[in-house]
Short mmCIF file of N, CA and C in Angstrom, two decimals:
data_model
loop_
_atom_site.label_atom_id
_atom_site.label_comp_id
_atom_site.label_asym_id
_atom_site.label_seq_id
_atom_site.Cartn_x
_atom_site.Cartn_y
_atom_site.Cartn_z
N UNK H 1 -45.55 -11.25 -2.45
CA UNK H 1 -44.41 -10.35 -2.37
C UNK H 1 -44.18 -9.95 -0.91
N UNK H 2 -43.18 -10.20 -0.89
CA UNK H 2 -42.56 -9.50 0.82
C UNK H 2 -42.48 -7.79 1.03
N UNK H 3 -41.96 -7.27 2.25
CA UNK H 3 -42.17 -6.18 2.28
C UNK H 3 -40.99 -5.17 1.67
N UNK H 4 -40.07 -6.09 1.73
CA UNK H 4 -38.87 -5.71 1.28
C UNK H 4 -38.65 -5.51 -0.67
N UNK H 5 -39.36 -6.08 -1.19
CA UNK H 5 -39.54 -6.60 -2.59
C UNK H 5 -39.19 -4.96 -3.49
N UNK H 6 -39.97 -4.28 -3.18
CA UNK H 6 -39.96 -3.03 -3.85
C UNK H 6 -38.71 -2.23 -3.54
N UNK H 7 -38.38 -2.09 -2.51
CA UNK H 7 -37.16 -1.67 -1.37
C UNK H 7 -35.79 -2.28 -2.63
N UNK H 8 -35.92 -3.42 -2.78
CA UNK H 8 -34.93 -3.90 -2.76
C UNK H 8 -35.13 -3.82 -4.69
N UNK H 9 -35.54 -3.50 -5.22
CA UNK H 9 -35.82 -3.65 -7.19
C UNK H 9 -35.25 -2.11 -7.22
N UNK H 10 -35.71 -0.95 -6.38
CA UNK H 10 -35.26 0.09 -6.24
C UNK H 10 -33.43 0.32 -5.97
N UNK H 11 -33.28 -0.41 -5.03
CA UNK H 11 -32.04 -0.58 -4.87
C UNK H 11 -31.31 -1.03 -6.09
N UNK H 12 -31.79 -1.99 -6.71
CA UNK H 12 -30.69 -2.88 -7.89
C UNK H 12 -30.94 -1.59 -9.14
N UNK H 13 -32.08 -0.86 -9.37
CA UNK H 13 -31.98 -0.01 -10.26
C UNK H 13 -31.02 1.17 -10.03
N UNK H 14 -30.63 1.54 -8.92
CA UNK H 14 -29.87 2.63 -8.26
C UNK H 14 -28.27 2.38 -8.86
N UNK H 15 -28.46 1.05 -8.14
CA UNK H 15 -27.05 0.55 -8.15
C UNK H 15 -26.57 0.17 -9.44
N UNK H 16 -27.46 -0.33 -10.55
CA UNK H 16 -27.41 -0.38 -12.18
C UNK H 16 -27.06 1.16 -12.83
N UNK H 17 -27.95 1.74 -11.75
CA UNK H 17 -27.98 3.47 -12.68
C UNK H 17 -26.41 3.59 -12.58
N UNK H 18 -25.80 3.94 -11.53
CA UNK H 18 -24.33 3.61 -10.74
C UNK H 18 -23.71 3.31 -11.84
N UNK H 19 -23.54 1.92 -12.11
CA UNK H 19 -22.45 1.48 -12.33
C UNK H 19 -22.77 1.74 -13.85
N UNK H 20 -23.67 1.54 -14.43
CA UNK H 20 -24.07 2.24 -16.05
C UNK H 20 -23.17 3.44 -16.24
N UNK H 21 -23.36 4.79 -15.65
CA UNK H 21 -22.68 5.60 -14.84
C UNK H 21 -21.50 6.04 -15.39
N UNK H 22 -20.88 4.70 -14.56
CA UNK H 22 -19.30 4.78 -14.60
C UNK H 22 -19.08 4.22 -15.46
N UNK H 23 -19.31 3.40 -16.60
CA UNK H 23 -18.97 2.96 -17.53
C UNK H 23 -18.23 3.20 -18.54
N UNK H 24 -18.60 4.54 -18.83
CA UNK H 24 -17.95 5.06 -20.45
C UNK H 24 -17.10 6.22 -19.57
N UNK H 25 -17.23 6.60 -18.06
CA UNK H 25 -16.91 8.10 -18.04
C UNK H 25 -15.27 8.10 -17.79
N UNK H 26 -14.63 7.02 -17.95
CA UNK H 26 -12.95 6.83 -17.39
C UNK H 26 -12.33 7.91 -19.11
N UNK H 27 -11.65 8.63 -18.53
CA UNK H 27 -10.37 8.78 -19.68
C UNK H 27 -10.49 8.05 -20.64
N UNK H 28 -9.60 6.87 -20.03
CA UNK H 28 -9.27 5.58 -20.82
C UNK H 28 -10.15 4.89 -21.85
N UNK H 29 -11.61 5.22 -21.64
CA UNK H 29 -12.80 4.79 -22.08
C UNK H 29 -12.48 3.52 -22.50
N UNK H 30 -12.18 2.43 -21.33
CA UNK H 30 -12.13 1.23 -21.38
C UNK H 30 -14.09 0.93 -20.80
N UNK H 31 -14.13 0.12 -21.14
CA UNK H 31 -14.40 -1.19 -22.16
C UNK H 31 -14.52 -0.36 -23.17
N UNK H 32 -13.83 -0.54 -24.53
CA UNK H 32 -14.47 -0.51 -25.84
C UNK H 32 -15.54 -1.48 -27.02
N UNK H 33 -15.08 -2.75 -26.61
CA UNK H 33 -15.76 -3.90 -27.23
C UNK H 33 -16.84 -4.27 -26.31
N UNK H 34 -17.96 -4.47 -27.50
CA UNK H 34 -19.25 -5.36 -26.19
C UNK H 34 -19.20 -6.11 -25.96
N UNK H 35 -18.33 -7.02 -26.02
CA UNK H 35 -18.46 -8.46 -25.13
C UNK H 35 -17.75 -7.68 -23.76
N UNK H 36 -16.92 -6.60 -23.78
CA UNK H 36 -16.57 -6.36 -22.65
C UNK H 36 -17.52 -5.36 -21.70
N UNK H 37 -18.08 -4.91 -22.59
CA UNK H 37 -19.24 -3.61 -21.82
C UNK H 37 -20.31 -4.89 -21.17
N UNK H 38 -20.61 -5.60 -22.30
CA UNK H 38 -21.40 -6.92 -21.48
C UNK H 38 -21.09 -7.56 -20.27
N UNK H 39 -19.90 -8.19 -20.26
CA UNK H 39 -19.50 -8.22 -18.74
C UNK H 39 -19.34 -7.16 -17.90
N UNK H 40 -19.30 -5.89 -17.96
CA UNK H 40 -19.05 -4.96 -16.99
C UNK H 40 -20.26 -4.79 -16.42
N UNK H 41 -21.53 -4.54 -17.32
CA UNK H 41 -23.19 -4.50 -17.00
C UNK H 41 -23.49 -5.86 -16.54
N UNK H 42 -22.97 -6.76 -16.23
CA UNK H 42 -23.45 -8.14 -15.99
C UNK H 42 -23.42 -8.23 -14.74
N UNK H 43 -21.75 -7.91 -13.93
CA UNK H 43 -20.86 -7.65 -13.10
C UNK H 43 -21.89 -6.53 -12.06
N UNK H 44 -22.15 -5.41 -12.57
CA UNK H 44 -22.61 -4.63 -12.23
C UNK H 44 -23.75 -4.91 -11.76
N UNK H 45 -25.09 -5.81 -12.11
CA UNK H 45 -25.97 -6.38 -11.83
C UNK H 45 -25.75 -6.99 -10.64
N UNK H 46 -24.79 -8.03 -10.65
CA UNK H 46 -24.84 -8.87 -10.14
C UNK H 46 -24.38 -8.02 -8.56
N UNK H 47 -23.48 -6.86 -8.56
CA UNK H 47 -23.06 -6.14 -7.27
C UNK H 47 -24.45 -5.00 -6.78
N UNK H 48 -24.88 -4.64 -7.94
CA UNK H 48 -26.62 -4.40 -7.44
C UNK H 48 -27.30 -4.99 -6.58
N UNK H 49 -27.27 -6.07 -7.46
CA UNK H 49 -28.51 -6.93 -6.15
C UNK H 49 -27.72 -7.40 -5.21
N UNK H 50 -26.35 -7.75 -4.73
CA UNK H 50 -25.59 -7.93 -3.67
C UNK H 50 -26.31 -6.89 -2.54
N UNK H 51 -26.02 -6.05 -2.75
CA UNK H 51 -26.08 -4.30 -2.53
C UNK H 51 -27.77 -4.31 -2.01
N UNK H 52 -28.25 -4.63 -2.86
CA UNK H 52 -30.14 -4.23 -2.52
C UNK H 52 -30.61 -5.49 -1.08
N UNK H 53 -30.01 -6.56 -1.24
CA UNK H 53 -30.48 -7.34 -0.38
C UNK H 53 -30.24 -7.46 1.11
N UNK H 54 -28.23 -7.12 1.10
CA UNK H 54 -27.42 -6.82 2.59
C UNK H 54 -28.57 -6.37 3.28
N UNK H 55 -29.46 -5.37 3.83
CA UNK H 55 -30.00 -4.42 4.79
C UNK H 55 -31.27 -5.54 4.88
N UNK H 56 -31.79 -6.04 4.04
CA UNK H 56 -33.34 -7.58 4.14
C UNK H 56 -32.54 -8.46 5.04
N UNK H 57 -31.43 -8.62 4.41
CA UNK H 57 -30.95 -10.14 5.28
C UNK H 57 -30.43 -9.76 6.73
N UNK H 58 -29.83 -8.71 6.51
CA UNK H 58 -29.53 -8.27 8.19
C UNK H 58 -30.81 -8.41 8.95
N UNK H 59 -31.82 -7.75 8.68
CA UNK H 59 -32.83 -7.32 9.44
C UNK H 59 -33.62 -8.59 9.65
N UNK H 60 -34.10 -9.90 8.43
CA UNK H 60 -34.17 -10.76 8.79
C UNK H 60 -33.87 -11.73 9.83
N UNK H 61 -32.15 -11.17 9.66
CA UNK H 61 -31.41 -12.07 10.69
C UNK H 61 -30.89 -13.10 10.05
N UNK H 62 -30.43 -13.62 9.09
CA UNK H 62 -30.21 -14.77 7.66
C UNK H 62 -29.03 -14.03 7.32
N UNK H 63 -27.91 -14.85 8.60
CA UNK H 63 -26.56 -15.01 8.89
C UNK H 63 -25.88 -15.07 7.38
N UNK H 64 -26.75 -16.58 7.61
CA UNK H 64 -26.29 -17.83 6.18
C UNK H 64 -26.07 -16.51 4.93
N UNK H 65 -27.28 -15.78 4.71
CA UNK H 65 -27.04 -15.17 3.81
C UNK H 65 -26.05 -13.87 3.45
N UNK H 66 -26.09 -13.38 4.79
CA UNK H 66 -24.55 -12.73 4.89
C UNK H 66 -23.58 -12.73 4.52
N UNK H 67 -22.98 -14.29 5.01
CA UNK H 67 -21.81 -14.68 4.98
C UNK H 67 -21.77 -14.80 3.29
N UNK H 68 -22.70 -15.72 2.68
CA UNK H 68 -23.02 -15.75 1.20
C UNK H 68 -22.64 -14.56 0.28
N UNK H 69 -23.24 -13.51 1.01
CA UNK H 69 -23.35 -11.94 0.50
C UNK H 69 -21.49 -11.70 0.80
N UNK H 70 -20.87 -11.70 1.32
CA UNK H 70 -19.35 -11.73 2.03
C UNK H 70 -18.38 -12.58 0.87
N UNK H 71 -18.77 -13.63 0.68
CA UNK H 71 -17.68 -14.71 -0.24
C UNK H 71 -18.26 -14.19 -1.40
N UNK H 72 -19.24 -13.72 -1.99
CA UNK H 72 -19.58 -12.90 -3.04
C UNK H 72 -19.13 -12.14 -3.22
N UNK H 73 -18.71 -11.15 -2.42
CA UNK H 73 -18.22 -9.53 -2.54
C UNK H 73 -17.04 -10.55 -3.15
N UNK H 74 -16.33 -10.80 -2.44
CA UNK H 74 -14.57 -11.48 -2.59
C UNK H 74 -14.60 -12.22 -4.08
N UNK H 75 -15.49 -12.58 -4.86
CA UNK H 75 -15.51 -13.05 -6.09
C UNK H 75 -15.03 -11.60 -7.07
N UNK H 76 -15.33 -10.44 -6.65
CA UNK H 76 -15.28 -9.50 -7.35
C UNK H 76 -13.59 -9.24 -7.25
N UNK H 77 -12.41 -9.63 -6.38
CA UNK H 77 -11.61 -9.35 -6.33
C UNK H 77 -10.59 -10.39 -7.58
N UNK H 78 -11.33 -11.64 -6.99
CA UNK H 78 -11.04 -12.47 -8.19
C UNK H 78 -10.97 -12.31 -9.56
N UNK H 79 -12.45 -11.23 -9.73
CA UNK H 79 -12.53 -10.84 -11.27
C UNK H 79 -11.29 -9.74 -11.32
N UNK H 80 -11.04 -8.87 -10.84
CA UNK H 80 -9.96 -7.99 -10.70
C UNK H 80 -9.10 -8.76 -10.99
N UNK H 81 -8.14 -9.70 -10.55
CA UNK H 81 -6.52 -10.53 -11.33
C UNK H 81 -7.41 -10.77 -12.61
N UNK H 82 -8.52 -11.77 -12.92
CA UNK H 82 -8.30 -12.11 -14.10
C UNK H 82 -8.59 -11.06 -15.13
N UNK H 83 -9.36 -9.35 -14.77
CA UNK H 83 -8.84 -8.68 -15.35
C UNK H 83 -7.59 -8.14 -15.54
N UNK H 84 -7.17 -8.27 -14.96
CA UNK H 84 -5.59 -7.70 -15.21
C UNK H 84 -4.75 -8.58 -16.04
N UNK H 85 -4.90 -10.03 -15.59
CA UNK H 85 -4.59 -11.23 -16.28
C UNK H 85 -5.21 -11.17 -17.76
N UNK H 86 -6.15 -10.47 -18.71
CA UNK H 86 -6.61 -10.64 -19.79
C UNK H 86 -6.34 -9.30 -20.07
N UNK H 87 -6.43 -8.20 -19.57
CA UNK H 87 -5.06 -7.00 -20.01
C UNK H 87 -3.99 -7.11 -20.59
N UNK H 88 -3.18 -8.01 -19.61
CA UNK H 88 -1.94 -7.83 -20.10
C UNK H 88 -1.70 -8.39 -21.16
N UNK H 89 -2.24 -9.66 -21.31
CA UNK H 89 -2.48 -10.76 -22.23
C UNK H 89 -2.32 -9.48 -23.49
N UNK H 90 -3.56 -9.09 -23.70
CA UNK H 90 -4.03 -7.51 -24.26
C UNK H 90 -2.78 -7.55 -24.81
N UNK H 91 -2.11 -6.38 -24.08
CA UNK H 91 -1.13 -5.42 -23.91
C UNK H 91 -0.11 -5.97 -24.58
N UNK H 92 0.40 -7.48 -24.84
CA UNK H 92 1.49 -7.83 -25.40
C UNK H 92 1.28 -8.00 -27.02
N UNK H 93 0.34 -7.71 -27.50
CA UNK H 93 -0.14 -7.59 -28.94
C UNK H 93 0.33 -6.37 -29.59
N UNK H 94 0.11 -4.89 -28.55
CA UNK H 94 0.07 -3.97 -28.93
C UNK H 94 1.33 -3.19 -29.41
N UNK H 95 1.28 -2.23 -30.33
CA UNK H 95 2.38 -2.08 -30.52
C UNK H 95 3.15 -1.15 -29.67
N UNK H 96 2.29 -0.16 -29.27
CA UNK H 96 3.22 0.45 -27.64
C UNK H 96 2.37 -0.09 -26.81
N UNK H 97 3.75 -0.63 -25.72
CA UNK H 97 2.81 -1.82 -24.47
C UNK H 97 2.51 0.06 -23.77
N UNK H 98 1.32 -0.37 -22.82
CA UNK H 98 1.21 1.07 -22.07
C UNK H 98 1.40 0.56 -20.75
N UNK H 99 2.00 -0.74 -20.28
CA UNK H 99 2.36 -1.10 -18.81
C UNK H 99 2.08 -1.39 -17.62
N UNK H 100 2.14 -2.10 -17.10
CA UNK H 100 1.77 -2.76 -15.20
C UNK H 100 0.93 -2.14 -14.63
N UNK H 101 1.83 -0.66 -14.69
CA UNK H 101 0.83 0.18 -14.06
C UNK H 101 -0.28 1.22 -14.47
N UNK H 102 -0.58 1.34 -15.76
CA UNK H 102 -1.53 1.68 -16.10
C UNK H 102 -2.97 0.50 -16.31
N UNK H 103 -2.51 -0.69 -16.33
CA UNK H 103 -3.12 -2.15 -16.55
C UNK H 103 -3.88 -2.15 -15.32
N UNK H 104 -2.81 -1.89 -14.31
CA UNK H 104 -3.44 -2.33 -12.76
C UNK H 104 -4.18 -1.10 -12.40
N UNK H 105 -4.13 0.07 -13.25
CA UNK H 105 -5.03 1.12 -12.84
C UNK H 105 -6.90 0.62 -13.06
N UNK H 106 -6.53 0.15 -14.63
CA UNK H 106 -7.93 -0.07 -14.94
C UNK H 106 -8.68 -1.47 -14.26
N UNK H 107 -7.50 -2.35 -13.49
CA UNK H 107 -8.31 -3.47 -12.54
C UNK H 107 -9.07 -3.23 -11.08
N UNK H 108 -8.24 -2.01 -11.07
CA UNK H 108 -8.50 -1.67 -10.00
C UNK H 108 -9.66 -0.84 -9.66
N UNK H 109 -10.08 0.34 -10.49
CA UNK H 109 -11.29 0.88 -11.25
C UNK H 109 -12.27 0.30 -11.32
N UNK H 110 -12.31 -1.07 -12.25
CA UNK H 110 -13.04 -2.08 -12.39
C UNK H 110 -13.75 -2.97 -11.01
N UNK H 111 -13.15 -3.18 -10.35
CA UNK H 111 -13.72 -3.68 -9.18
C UNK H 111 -14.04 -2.58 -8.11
N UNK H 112 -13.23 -1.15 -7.74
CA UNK H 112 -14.04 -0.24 -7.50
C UNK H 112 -15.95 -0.12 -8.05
N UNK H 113 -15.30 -0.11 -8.83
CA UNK H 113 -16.66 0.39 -9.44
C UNK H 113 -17.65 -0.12 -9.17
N UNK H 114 -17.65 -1.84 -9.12
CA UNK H 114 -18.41 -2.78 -8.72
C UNK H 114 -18.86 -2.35 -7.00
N UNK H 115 -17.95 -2.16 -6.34
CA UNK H 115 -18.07 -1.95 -5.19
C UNK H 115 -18.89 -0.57 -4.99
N UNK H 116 -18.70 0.71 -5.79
CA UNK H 116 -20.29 1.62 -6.01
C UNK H 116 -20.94 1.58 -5.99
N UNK H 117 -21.24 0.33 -6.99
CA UNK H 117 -22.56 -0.18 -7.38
C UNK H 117 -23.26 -0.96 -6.27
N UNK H 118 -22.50 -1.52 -5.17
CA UNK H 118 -23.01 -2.46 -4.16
C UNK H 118 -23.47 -1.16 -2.96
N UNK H 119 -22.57 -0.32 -3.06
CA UNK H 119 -22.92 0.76 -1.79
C UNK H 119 -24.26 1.48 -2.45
N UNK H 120 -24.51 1.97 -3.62
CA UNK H 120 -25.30 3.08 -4.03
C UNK H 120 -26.70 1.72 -3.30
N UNK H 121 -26.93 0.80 -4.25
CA UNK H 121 -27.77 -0.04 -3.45
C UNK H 121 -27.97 -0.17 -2.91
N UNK H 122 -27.04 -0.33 -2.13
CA UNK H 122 -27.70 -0.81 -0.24
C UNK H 122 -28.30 0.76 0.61
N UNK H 123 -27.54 1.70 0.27
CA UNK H 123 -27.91 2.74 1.02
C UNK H 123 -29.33 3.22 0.37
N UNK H 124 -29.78 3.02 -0.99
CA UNK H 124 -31.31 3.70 -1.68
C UNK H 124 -31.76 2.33 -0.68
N UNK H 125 -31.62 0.94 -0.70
CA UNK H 125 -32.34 -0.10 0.13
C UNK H 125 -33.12 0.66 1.25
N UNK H 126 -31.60 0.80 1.63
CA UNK H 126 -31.98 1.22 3.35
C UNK H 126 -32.65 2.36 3.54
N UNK H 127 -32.30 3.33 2.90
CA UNK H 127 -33.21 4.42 3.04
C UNK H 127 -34.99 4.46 2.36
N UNK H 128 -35.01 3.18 1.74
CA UNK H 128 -36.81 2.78 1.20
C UNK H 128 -37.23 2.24 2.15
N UNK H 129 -35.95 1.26 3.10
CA UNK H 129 -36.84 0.62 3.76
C UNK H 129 -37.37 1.26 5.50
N UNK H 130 -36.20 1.78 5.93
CA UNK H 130 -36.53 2.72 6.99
C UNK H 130 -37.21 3.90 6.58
N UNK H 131 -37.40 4.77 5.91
CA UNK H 131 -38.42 5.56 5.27
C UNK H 131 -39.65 5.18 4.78
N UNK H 132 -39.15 5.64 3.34
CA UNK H 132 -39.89 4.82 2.39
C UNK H 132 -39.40 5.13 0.81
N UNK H 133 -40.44 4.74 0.26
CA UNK H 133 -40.31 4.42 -1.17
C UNK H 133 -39.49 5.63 -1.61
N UNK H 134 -40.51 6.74 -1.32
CA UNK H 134 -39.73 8.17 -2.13
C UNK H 134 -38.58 8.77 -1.51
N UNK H 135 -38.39 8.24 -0.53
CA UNK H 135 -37.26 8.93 0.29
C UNK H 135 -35.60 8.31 -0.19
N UNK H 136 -36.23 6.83 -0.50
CA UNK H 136 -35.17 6.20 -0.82
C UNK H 136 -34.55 6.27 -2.50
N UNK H 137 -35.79 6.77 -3.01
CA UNK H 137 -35.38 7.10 -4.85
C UNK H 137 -34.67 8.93 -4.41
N UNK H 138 -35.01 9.74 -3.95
CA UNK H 138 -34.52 10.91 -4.06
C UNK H 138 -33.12 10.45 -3.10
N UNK H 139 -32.74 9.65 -2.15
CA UNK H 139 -31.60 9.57 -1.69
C UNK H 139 -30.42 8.56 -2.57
N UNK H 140 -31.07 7.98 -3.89
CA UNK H 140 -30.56 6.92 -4.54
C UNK H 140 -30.22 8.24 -6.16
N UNK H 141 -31.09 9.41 -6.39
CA UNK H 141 -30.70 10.47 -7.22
C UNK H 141 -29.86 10.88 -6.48
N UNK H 142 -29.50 11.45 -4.99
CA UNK H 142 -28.20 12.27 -4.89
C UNK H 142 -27.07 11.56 -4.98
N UNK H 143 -27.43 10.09 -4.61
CA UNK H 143 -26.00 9.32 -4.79
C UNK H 143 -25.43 9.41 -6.14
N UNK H 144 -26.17 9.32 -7.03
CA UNK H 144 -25.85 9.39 -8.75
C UNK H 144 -25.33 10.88 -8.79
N UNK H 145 -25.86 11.80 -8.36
CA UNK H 145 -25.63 13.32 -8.99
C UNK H 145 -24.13 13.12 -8.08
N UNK H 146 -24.10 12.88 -6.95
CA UNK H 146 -22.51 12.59 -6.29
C UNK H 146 -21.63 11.96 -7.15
N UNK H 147 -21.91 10.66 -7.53
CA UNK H 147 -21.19 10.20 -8.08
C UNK H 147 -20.44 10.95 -9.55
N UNK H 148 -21.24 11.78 -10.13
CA UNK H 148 -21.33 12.13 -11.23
C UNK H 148 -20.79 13.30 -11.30
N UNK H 149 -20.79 13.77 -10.23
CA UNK H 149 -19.87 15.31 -9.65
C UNK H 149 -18.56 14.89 -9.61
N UNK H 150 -18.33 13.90 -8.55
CA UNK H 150 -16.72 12.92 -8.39
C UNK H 150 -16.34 12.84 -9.60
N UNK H 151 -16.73 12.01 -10.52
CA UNK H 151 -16.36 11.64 -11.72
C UNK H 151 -15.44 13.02 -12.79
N UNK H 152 -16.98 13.96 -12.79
CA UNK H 152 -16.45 15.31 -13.30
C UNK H 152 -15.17 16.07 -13.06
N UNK H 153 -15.26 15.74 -11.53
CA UNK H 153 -14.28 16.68 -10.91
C UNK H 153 -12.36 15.86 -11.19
N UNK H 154 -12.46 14.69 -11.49
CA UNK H 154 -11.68 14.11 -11.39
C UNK H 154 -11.12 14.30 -12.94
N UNK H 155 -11.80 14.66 -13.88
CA UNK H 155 -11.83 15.11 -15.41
C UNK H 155 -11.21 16.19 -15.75
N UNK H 156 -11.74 17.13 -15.10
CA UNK H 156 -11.31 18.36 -15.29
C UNK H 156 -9.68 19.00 -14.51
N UNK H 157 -9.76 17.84 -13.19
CA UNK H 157 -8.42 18.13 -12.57
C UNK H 157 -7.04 17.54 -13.61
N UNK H 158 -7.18 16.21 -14.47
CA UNK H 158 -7.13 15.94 -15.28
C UNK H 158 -6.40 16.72 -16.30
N UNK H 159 -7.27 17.19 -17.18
CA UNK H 159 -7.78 18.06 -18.17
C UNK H 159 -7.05 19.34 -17.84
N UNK H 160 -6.83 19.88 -16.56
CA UNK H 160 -5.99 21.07 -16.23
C UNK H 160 -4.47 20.53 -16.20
N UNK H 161 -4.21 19.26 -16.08
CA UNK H 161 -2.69 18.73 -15.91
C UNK H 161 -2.18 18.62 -17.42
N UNK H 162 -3.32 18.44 -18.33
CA UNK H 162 -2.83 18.40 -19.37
C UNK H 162 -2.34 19.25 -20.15
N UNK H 163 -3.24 20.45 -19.76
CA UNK H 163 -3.16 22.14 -20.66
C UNK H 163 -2.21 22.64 -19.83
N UNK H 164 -1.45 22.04 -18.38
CA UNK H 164 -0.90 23.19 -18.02
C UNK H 164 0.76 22.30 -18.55
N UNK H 165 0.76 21.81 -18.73
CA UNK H 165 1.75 20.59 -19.79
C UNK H 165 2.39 21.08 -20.84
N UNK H 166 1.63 21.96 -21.69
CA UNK H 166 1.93 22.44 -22.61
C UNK H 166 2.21 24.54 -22.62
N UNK H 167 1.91 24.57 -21.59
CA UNK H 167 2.07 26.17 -21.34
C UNK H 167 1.00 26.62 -21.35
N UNK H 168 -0.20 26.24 -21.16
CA UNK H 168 -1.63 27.22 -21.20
C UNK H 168 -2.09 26.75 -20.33
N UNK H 169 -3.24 27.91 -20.28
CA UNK H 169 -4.00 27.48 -18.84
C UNK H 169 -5.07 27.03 -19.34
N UNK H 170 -6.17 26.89 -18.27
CA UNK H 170 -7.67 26.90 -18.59
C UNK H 170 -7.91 27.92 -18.77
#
């Protein structure tokens, strides 16, 4: 095992916790079906360990793998059209279409999210590996409790547009 090994399993769990996370917490509570929650956790993996390795390969110096790590990220944008592309698909079944732009909200979300999952990683990485072990799990919990605050806060702002919609407050 290298020195990085632990550094970097820490990282992909961070970045799993992450994107697990964000999964169910949208409004929309898209994905509903598991073949689709399956690809989202798959997706999510796969921007984990993107995420855990960036700060090894820099420091290595393993360009090659950079650049690798780079045309990878850009696969995730790809998945973005063909989500949107299997949305809409979706959407023309239904009996009220809900539209372009609510479609392109949730593609866009979707590859966000992925992209969380690559940052929460790399930064618990980096902070195990310039520290250490524990420094980098308690800096990989505030990223989650952040994230999870964002999320909240974005709910409730939400949630106040709705009640004040109808004449009441909070």
């Amino acid at each position: 095992m290298t020195d990085y090994t632990f550094p970097v399993i820490i990282g992909v769990i961070f970045g799993m916790a992450a994107r697990l996370y964000m999964l169910r917490t949208d409004y929309r509570q898209y994905p509903t079906y598991i073949h689709g929650q399956v690809i989202h956790i798959a997706l999510g993996f796969i921007a984990s360990g993107l995420g855990a390795i960036i700060m090894p390969a820099l420091i290595q110096e393993e360009f090659t793998a950079i650049t690798f790590l780079t045309l990878a990220a850009t696969q995730f944008r790809d998945v973005r059209n063909m989500e949107r592309n299997t949305l809409t698909q979706m959407d023309s079944y239904e009996l009220v279409s809900r539209g372009s732009t609510y479609i392109e909200g949730i593609a866009i979300a979707f590859e966000s999210r992925n992209y969380i999952a690559i940052l929460t990683a790399l930064i618990t990485t980096t902070a195990c590996i310039f520290f250490s072990l524990v420094v980098g799990t308690v800096v990989g919990s505030i990223l989650l409790f952040f994230h999870g605050k964002a999320i909240n806060v974005r709910q409730s702002i939400k949630g106040y547009r709705q009640h004040s919609k109808r004449g009441t407050s909070l």
